[in-house]
Structure formats: structure tokens, C-alpha cells
Coordinates of C-alpha atoms in Angstrom, one line a residue:
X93 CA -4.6 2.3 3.7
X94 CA -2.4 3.5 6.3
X95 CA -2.5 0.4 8.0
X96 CA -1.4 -1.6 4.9
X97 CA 1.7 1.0 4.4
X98 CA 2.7 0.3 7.9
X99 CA 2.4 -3.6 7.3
X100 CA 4.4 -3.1 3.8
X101 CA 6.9 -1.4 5.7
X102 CA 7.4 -3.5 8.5
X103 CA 7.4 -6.6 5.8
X104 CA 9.8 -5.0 3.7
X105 CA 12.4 -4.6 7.1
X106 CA 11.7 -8.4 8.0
X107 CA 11.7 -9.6 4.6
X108 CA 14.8 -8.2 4.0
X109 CA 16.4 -9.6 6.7
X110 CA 14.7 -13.0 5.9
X111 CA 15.6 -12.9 2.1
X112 CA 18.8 -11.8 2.9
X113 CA 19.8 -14.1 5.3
X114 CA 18.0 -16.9 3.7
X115 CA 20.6 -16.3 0.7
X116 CA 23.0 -16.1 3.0
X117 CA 22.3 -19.2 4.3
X118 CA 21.9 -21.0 0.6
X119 CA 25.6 -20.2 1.0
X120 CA 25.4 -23.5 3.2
X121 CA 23.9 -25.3 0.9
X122 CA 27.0 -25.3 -2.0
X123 CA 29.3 -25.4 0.8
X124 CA 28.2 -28.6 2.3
X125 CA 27.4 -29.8 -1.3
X126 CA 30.8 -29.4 -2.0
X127 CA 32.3 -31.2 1.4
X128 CA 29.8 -33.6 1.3
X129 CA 29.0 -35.0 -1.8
X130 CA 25.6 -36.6 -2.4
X131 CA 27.1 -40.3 -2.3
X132 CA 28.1 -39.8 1.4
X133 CA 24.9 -38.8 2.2
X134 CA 26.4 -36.5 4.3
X135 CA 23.5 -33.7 3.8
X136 CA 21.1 -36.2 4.2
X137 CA 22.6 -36.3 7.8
X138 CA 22.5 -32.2 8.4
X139 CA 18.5 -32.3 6.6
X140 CA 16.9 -35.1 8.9
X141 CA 19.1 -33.4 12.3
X142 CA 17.3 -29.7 11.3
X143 CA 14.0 -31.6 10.5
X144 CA 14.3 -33.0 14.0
X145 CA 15.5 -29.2 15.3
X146 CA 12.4 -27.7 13.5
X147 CA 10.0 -30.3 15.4
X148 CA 11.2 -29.6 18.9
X149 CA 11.3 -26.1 18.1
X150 CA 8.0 -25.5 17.9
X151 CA 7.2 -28.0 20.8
X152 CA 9.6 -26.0 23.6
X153 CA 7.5 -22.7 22.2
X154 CA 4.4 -24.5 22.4
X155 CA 2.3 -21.6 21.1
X156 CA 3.7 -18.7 23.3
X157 CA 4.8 -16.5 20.2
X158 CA 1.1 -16.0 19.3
X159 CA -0.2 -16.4 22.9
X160 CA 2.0 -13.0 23.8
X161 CA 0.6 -11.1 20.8
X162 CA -2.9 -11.9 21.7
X163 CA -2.7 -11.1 25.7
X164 CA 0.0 -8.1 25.1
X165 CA -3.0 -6.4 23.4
X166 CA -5.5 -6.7 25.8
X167 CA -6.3 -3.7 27.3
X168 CA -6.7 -5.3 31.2
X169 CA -3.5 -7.0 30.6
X170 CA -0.4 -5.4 32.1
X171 CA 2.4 -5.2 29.0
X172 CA 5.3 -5.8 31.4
X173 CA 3.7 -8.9 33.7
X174 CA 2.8 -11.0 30.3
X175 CA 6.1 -10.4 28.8
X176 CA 8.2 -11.7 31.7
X177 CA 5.5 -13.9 32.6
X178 CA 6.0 -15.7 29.1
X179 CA 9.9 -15.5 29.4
X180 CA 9.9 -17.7 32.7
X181 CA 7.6 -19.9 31.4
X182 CA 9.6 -20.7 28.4
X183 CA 12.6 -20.1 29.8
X184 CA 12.5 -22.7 32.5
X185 CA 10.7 -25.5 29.9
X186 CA 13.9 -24.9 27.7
X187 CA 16.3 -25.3 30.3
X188 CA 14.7 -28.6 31.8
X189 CA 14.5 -29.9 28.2
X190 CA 18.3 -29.4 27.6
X191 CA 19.1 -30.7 30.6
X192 CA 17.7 -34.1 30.2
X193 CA 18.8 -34.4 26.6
X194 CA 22.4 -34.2 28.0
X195 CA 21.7 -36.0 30.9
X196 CA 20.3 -39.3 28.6
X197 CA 22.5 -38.1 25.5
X198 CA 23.4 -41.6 24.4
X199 CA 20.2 -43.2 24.9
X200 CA 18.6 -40.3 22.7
X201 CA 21.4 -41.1 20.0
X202 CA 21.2 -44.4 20.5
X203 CA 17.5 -44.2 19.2
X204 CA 17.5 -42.3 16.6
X205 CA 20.7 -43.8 14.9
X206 CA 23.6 -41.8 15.5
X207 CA 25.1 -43.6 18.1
X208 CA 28.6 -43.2 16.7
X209 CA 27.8 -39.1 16.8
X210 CA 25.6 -38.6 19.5
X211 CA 26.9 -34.8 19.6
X212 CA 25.2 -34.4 16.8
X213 CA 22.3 -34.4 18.8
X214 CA 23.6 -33.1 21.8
X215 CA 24.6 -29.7 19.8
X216 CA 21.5 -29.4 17.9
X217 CA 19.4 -30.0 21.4
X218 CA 21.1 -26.7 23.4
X219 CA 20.7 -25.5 20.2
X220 CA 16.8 -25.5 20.0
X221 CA 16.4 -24.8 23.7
X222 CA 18.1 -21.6 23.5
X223 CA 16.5 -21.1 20.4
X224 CA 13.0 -21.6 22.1
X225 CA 13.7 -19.3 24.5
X226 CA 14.9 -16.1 22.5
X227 CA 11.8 -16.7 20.1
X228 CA 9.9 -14.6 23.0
X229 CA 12.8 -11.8 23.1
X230 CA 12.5 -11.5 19.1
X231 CA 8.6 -11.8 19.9
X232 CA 9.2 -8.6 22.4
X233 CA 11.3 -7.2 19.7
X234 CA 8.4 -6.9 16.7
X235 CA 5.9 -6.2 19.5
X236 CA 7.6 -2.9 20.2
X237 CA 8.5 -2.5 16.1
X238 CA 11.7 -2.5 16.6
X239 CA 12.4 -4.2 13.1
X240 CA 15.9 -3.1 13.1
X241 CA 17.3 -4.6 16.0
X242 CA 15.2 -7.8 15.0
X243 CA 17.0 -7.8 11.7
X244 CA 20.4 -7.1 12.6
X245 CA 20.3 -10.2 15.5
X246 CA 18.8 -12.2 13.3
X247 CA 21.4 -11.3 10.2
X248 CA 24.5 -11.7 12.9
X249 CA 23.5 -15.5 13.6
X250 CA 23.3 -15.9 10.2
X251 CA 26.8 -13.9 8.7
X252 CA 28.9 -15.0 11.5
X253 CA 27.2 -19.0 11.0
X254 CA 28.4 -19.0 7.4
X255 CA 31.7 -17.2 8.0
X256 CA 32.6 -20.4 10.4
X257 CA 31.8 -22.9 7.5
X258 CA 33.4 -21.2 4.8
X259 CA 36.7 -21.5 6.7
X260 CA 36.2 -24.6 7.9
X261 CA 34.7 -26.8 4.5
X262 CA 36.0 -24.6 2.1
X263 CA 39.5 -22.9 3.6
X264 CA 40.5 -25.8 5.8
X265 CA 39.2 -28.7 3.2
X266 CA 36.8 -30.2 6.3
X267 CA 34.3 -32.6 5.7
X268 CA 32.9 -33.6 8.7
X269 CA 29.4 -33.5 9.2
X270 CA 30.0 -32.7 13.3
X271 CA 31.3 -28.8 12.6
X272 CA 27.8 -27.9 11.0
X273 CA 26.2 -28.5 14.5
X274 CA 29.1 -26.9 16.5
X275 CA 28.8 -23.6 14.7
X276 CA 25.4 -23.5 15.2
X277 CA 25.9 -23.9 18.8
X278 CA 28.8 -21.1 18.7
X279 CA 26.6 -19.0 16.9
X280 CA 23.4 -19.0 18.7
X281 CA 25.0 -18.7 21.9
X282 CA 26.5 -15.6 21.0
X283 CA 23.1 -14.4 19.9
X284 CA 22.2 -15.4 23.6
X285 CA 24.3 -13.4 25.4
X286 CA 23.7 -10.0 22.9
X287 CA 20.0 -10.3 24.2
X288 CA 20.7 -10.3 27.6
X289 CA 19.3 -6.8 27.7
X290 CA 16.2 -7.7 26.3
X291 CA 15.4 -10.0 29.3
X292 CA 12.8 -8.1 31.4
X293 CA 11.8 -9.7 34.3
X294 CA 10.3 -6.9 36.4
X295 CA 6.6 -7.7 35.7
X296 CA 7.4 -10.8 38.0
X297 CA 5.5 -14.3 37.2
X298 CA 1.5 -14.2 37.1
X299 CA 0.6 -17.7 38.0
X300 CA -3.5 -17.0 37.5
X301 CA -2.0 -15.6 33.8
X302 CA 0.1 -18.1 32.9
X303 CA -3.3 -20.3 33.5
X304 CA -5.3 -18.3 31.0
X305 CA -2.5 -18.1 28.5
X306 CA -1.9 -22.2 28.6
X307 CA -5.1 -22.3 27.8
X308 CA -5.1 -20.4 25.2
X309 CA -1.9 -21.8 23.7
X310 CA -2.4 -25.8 23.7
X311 CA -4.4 -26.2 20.8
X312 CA -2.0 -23.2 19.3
X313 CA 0.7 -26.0 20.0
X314 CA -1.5 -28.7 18.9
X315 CA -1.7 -26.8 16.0
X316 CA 1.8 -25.9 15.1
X317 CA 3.1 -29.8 15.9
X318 CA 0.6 -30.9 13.1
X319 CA 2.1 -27.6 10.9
X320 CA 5.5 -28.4 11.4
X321 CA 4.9 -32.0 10.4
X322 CA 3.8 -30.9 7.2
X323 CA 6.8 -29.3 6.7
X324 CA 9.2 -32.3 8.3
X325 CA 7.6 -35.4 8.7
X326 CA 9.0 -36.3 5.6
X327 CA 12.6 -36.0 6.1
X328 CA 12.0 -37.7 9.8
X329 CA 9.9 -40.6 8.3
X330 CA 11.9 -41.4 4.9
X331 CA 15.0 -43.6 5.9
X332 CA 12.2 -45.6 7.8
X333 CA 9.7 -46.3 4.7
X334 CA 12.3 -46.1 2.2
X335 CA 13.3 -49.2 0.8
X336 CA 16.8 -48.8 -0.8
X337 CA 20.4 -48.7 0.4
X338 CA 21.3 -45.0 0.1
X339 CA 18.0 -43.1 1.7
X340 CA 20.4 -40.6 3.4
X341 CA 21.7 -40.5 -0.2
X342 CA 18.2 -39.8 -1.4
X343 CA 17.0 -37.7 1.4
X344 CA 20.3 -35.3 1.2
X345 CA 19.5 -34.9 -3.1
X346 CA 15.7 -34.0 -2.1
X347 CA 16.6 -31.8 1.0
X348 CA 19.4 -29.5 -1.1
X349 CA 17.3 -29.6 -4.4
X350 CA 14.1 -28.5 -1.7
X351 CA 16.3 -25.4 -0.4
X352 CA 16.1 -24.0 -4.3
X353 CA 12.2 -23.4 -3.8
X354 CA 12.8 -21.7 -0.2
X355 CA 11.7 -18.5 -1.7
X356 CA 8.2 -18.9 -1.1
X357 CA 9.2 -19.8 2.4
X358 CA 11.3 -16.2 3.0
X359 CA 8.2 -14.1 1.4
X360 CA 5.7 -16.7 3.7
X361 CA 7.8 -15.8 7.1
X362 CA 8.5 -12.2 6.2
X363 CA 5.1 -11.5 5.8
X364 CA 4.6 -13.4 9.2
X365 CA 6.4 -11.4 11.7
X366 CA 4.7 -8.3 10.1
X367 CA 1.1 -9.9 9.9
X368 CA 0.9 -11.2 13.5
X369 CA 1.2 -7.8 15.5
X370 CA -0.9 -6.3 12.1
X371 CA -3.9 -8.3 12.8
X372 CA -4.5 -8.6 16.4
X373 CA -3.6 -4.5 16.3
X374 CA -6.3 -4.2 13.7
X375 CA -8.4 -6.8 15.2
X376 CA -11.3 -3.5 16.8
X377 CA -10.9 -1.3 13.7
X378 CA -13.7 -1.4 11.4
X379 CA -12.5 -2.1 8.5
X380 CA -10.2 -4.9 9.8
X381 CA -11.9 -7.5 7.6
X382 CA -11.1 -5.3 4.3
X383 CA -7.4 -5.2 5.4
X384 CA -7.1 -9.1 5.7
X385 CA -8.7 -9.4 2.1
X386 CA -6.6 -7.1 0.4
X387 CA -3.8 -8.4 2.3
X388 CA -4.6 -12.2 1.1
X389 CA -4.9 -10.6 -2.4
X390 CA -1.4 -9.2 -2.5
X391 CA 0.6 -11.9 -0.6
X392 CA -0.9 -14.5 -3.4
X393 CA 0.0 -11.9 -6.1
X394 CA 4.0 -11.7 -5.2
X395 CA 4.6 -14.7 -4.2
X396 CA 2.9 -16.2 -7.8
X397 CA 6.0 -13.8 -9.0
X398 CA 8.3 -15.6 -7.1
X399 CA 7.4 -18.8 -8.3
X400 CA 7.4 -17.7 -11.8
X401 CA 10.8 -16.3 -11.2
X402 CA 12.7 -19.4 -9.5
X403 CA 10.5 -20.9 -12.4
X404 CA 12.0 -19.1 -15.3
X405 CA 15.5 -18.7 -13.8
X406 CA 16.0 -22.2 -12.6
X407 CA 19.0 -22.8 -15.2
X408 CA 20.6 -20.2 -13.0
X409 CA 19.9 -21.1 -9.5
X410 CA 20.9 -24.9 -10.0
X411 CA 24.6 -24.1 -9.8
X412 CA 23.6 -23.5 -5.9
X413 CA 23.5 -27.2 -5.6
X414 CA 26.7 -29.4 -6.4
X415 CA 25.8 -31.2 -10.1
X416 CA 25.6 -34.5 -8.3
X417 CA 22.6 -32.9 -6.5
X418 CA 21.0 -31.5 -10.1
X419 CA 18.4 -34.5 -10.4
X420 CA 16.7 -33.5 -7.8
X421 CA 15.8 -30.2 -9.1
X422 CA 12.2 -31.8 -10.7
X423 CA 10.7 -30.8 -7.2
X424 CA 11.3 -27.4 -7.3
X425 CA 8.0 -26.4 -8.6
X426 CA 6.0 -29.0 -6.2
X427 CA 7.7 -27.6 -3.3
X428 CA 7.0 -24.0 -4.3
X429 CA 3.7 -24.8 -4.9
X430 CA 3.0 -26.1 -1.1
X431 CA 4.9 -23.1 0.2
X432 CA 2.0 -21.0 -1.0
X433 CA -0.8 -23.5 0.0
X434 CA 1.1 -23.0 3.4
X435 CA 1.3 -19.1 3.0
X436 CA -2.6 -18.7 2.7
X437 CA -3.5 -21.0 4.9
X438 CA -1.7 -19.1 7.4
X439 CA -3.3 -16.1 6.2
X440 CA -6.8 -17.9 6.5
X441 CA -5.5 -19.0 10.4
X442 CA -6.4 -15.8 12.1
X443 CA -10.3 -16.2 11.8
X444 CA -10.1 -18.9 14.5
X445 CA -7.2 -16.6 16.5
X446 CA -9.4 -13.6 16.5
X447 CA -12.1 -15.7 17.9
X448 CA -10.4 -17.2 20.5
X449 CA -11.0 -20.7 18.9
X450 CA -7.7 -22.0 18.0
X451 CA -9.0 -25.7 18.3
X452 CA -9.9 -25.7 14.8
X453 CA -6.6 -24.7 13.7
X454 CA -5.3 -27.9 15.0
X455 CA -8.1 -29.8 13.8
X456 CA -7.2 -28.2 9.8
X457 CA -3.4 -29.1 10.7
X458 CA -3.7 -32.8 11.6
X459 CA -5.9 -33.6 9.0
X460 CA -3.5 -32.3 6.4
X461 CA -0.9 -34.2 8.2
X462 CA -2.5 -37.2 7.9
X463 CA -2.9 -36.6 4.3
X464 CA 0.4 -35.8 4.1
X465 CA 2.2 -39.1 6.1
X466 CA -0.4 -41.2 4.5
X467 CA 1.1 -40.3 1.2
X468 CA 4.7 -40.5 2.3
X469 CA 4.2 -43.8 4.0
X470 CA 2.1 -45.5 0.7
X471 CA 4.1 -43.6 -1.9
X472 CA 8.1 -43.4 -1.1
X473 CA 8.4 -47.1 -1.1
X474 CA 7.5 -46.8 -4.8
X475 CA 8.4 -43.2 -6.5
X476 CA 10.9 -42.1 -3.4
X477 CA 11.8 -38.2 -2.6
X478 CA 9.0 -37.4 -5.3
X479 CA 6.5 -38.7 -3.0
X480 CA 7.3 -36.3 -0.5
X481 CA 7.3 -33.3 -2.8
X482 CA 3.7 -34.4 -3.3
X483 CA 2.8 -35.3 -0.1
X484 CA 3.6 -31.8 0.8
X485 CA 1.6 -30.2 -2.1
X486 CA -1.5 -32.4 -0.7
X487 CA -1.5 -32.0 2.9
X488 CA -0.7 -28.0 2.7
X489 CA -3.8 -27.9 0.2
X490 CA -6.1 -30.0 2.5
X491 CA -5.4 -27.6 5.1
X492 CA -6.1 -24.3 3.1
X493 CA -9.4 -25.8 1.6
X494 CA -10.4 -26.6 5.2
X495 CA -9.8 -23.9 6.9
X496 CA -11.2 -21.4 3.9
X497 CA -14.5 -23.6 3.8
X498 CA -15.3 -23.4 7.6
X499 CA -13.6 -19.2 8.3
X500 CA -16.3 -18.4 5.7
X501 CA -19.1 -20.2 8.3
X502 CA -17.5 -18.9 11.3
X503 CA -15.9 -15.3 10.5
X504 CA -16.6 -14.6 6.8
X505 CA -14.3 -12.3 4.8
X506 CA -15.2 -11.5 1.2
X507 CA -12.0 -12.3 -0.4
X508 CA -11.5 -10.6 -3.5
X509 CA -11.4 -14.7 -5.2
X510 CA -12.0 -13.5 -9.1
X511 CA -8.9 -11.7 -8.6
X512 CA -7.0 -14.1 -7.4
X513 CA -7.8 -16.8 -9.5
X514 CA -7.5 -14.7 -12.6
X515 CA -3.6 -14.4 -11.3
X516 CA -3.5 -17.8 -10.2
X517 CA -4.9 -19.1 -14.3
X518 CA -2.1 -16.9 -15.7
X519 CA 0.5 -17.9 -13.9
X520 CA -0.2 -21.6 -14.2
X521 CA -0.5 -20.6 -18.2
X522 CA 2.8 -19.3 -17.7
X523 CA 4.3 -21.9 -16.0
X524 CA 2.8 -24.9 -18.6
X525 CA 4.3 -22.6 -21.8
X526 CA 7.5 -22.8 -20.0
X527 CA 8.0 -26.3 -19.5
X528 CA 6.0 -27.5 -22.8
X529 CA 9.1 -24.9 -24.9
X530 CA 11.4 -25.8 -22.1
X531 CA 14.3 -23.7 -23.7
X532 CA 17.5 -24.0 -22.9
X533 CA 20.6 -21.1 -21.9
X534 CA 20.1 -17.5 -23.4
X535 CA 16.9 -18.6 -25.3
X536 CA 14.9 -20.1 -22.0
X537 CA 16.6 -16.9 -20.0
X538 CA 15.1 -14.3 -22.3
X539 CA 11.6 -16.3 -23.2
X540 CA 11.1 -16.0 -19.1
X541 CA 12.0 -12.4 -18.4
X542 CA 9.2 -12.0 -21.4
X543 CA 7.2 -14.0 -19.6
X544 CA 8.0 -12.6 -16.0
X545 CA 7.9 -8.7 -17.5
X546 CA 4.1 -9.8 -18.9
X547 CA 3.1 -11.1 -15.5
X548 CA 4.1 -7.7 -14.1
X549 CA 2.5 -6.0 -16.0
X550 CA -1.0 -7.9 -16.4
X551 CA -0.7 -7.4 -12.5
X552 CA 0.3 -3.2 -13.1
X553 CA -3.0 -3.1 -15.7
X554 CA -5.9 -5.2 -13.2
X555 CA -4.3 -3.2 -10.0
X556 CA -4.5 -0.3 -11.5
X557 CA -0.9 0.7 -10.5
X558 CA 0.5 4.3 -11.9
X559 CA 4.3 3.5 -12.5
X560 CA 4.7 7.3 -13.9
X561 CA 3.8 8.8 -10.6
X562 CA 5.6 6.3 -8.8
X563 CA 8.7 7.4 -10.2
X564 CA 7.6 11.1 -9.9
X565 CA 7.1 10.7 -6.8
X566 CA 10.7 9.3 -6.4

């Protein structure tokens, strides 16, 4: 039990910096909703440029994040050598990848329509290199648990990100689309040069390591290519299969109305940066496999809550989003939904990273891809954005059934699954009484904190949670 306080504490530090910034950045979203109203498609602009950003992101990684947790533990592996060993490595692939992105700038633009702005791109690609490259500082960061320093850079970015917008869309009256990139830029390169401290290269460059950790990072990369696709191929794929006039129109209403069910995807990376270092630190104890089980158990428990609770509340969290931007808001649940398919199957990856086997991870990733493009390609010509709430619900699900199916062949773990799916039934219950009433103002506001404060508390009873000595204790 311990080892699930330290993870619960570790979660709570990251989550909180992940929720909060998250909200801070929703700040964005009415901001730019505001400036740039859904007709101009403006946001449709910033969504498919940070789809792009996301992609390359985890390409210029290319698995490293993971690879350093796994060697960094290894008893016959020398802390210091695999850190800096990593940081060259990525360091160097980040710097040639910015280079040639300025060097063919307007070709690049040219290519993927914005010749007219090609510093749109050429922001956004400095941008991801340098964004590359700190990943392994922050990686160093939760590898030594220091939480704290990890949140406050990470809250920085985000507080000094949105101050910049708020005075230029809201206190200057800007509008242009160009200013979102910039402040990105200005922002992350101050994060850059606060981290300067955190680039250790003493342990020198192990060539004969950096073999062994390739290695064991391709199909990582493989693998996180075909997860991020999931998450972007849509927005990178729509203006092409989309048949209408105004798909950055349509694409900027489903991106902002998407950013309303990022809760699932704060709770999802919070629990991330705590899980990673968790499991491969509990990966000789013996009771490691009860730890993942009851850790599966509670991540699908709170983050049902948080879909009841965007669920329930939507009336209020709409008023993020300009009204122009309201239709969209019928994806909400879809998206939430595949945020948790995404969640456990991430939980469910680490049977194949414990086993030194990350192939299959990429073989569980691709095949949900396809599902996923297939369905974006054959579908948005004819139903639009909702395809590609759906497409996400199906590809993230492929992948979790896969991956569940074949970890219980290759490293079983007895999941605690009548649990689960007795929380999983109620909440869907939940969820169907709500939109069959589907009350409006005070009368849907109070019917859902009934609903949410009977969800609570079914989870209190099964648990088996004292609240009195809680408080006591308090």
C-alpha cells in the first residue's frame, strides 16, 4: 500500500499541475473563440497547426521518454551516462530537424497550404524541436521526484503563454491567427533557457548504449506514431476528405467543442508521469502485479467521475466556447469516452514494456489506427466532425481490446473486472437517465449533483471507504 500512497501523491503534484494548467489553457480556447469566430475558421487553423505539432512531437522523441525510465533502472547501467547519453541523442535530432524546416520553410508551407503564412509553420517547428528536447530534462525531473520543479516549469509555460494572448486578443482587439504561434515560441524558449541547469552532460555519450536503447525504442516510436494518430489524424486528414466549403470552419467548431472533454485527457497524463517511474520501480517487487490491478481499478473509477461530471455540468462548461461554437458540443461525450479507452489501454501497455516486447504495442496502435482513418476517410464525407468523434471512440477501443486480450496470454494480471464493470453499468445508467430527462438550468444542475453525489457514494459503499475517519484523521 505504500507504493500506491507514493503514486497518489506523486499523481496528485502532476495532476495538479496538469489540471491546472489545462484550465489555464481552456483560457485559450474563449480567447481565440472570441478573436476568431468560427466563420473565419480561424481555430480551425491553430487546431490542424497543433495536430501537426503533436505528430512531430512524438517523432523527434521517438520513444526516449520511456527508453530512459527503463535503462535508468537497471542496475548495470550508469544513472549519469544514460541521462546525458539520451540528451545528445535527442538534442542533436531536434536541432537538425529545425534546421531544415527553416532551411526549406516555403516548400514545407507550400505543401501543406499555408503558403501565404509559412511562419506559421516555421514558429510551431522550433517550437516542437525544443519541445522534443526538454521532454528528457522533464523526463530527468520525475526520475529524481522532483514533482515540484516539474510543475512549476511546466505551470510558467503555461501562465506566461496565456498572459501574452489575453493582451494581445482581448486588451489589444488582435485577431491574427500568426500571434498564437509567436507566443508559443516566446514562451517555450524561455522555458529553455530556465533548464539550462538541468543539462547534465558529464556521463559523456555511450555509443554501444545508445545502440541498445534504439533498439529498444523503435517499436516504442512505432508505437507512439500510430497513438498519436489516433489522437490527430483526424484534424490532419479532414480538410482533405471533407467535402464542403468551410472544413476549417468545421474542423475549428469540432476542435474547440473537443477541448470541453479534455478532462479525461489531464486525469490520463497526470496519472502518466506518476505511473511510468511507478511501474518499472515496482517492476522486482512481488506484489507488482496486485499494484497494476488496483491501480487500473481506481484510474477507471475517477475518471467515470469525471465524465459524469463534464456530463452533468455541461450547461456550465459550454460558455468556454463562443455560442457560435455551441453545436459542436454533441461530441463531448464521444470524445470523453475515447479518452478513457485511451487511458486503460495505456495502463494495459506496460505488460509488453516490462517484457522488453514493445513490438506489440505498435502492432495494438496501428491496428486501431487503421480503424480509426478507415472511419474518418468512409464517414466525414457524409456525417462530417461527428465521424471523427467516432472514429476516435473506435480506434482507442480496438486498441484496448487488443492489447487486454493478448497481456492476459503473455503477462496475465487478474484485474479486478466485476468491479469495474459494475462502475462502468452505473455510470452508463447514469449517463442514459441524463440525456433521456435532459433537464435544462437549475433543474438539470441539481438532478446531476444527485446523480454525481449517488455515484460517490455507490463508489464509498463497494470500496469500503470510512469518510468518518478520514475526516478524524484530518
Amino acid at each position: 500500500m505504500a507504493g500506491l500512497k507514493s503514486l497518489a501523491k506523486e499523481t496528485a503534484i502532476y495532476g495538479l499541475s496538469s489540471i491546472v494548467g489545462r484550465f489555464l489553457n481552456y483560457l485559450l480556447v474563449p480567447i481565440y473563440a472570441s478573436a476568431m469566430s468560427a466563420a473565419s475558421g480561424g481555430y480551425g487553423v491553430v487546431t490542424e497547426v497543433y495536430a501537426w505539432t503533436a505528430l512531430l512531437l512524438v517523432i523527434l522523441t521517438y520513444g526516449m521518454e520511456t527508453t530512459f525510465f527503463r535503462f535508468v533502472n537497471k542496475e548495470e547501467e550508469n544513472p549519469k551516462r544514460v541521462y546525458s547519453t539520451v540528451l545528445l541523442m535527442v538534442g542533436t535530432t531536434s536541432l537538425a530537424f529545425a534546421a531544415l524546416c527553416i532551411a526549406f520553410l516555403p516548400q514545407i508551407a507550400g505543401a501543406m497550404g499555408y503558403a501565404e503564412h509559412p511562419w506559421y509553420v516555421g514558429f510551431m517547428a522550433i517550437v516542437v524541436a525544443m519541445d522534443a528536447f526538454q521532454s528528457i530534462p522533464f523526463a530527468y525531473l520525475r526520475y529524481q521526484k522532483r514533482a515540484i520543479k516539474f510543475a512549476s516549469l511546466k505551470l510558467l509555460f503555461i501562465i506566461l503563454n496565456i498572459t501574452l494572448n489575453l493582451i494581445y486578443y482581448v486588451v489589444m482587439g488582435g485577431s491574427d491567427v500568426m500571434y498564437a504561434f509567436l507566443f508559443n515560441l516566446v514562451c517555450t524558449s524561455t522555458v529553455m533557457v530556465l533548464m539550462l541547469p538541468l543539462l547534465k552532460f558529464g556521463g559523456g555519450f555511450d555509443r554501444a548504449l545508445a545502440k541498445r536503447m534504439l533498439k529498444y525504442s523503435y517499436p516504442i516510436l512505432i508505437l507512439g506514431i500510430a497513438g498519436i494518430l489516433n489522437q490527430v489524424a483526424d484534424k490532419i486528414i479532414f480538410r482533405h476528405v471533407y467535402k464542403g466549403s468551410d472544413a476549417s470552419v468545421q474542423l475549428g467548431i469540432y476542435g474547440a467543442a473537443s477541448k470541453i472533454a479534455m478532462i479525461m485527457a489531464m486525469l490520463t497524463q497526470a496519472f502518466r508521469y506518476a505511473y511510468e517511474p511507478f511501474v518499472f520501480g515496482k517492476s522486482k517487487d512481488k506484489d507488482s502485479k496486485e499494484m497494476y490491478a488496483k491501480a487500473m481499478k481506481y484510474f477507471i473509477i475517477f475518471t467515470l467521475l469525471a465524465f459524469l461530471a463534464v456530463e452533468f455540468y455541461i450547461d456550465i462548461l459550454k460558455y468556454i466556447l463562443a455560442p457560435d461554437y455551441w453545436e459542436g458540443l454533441k461530441v463531448v461525450p464521444i470524445v470523453m469516452a475515447a479518452e478513457i479507452f485511451m487511458g486503460v489501454y495505456f495502463n494495459l501497455s506496460f505488460w509488453y514494456k516490462l517484457i522488453d516486447q514493445t513490438k506489440w504495442g505498435a502492432y495494438f496502435s496501428f491496428a486501431g489506427c487503421a480503424v480509426l482513418i478507415a472511419v474518418n476517410v468512409i464517414f466525414v464525407p457524409v456525417y462530417g466532425y461527428m465521424a471523427c468523434a467516432w472514429a476516435g471512440f473506435a480506434g482507442y477501443g480496438v486498441a484496448m481490446l487488443l492489447s487486454y486480450f493478448v497481456g492476459q496470454k503473455k503477462f496475465p494480471i487478474a484485474y479486478d473486472l466485476k468491479s469495474i464493470a459494475f462502475y462502468v453499468v452505473a455510470a452508463v445508467a447514469l449517463f442514459a437517465v441524463d440525456r433521456y430527462l435532459a433537464l435544462q438550468g437549475w433543474a438539470g444542475f441539481v438532478l446531476g449533483t444527485v446523480m454525481l453525489a449517488f455515484f460517490v457514494a455507490l463508489i464509498v459503499k463497494k470500496e469500503g471507504i470510512d469518510l468518518k475517519s478520514m475526516l478524524r484523521r484530518r
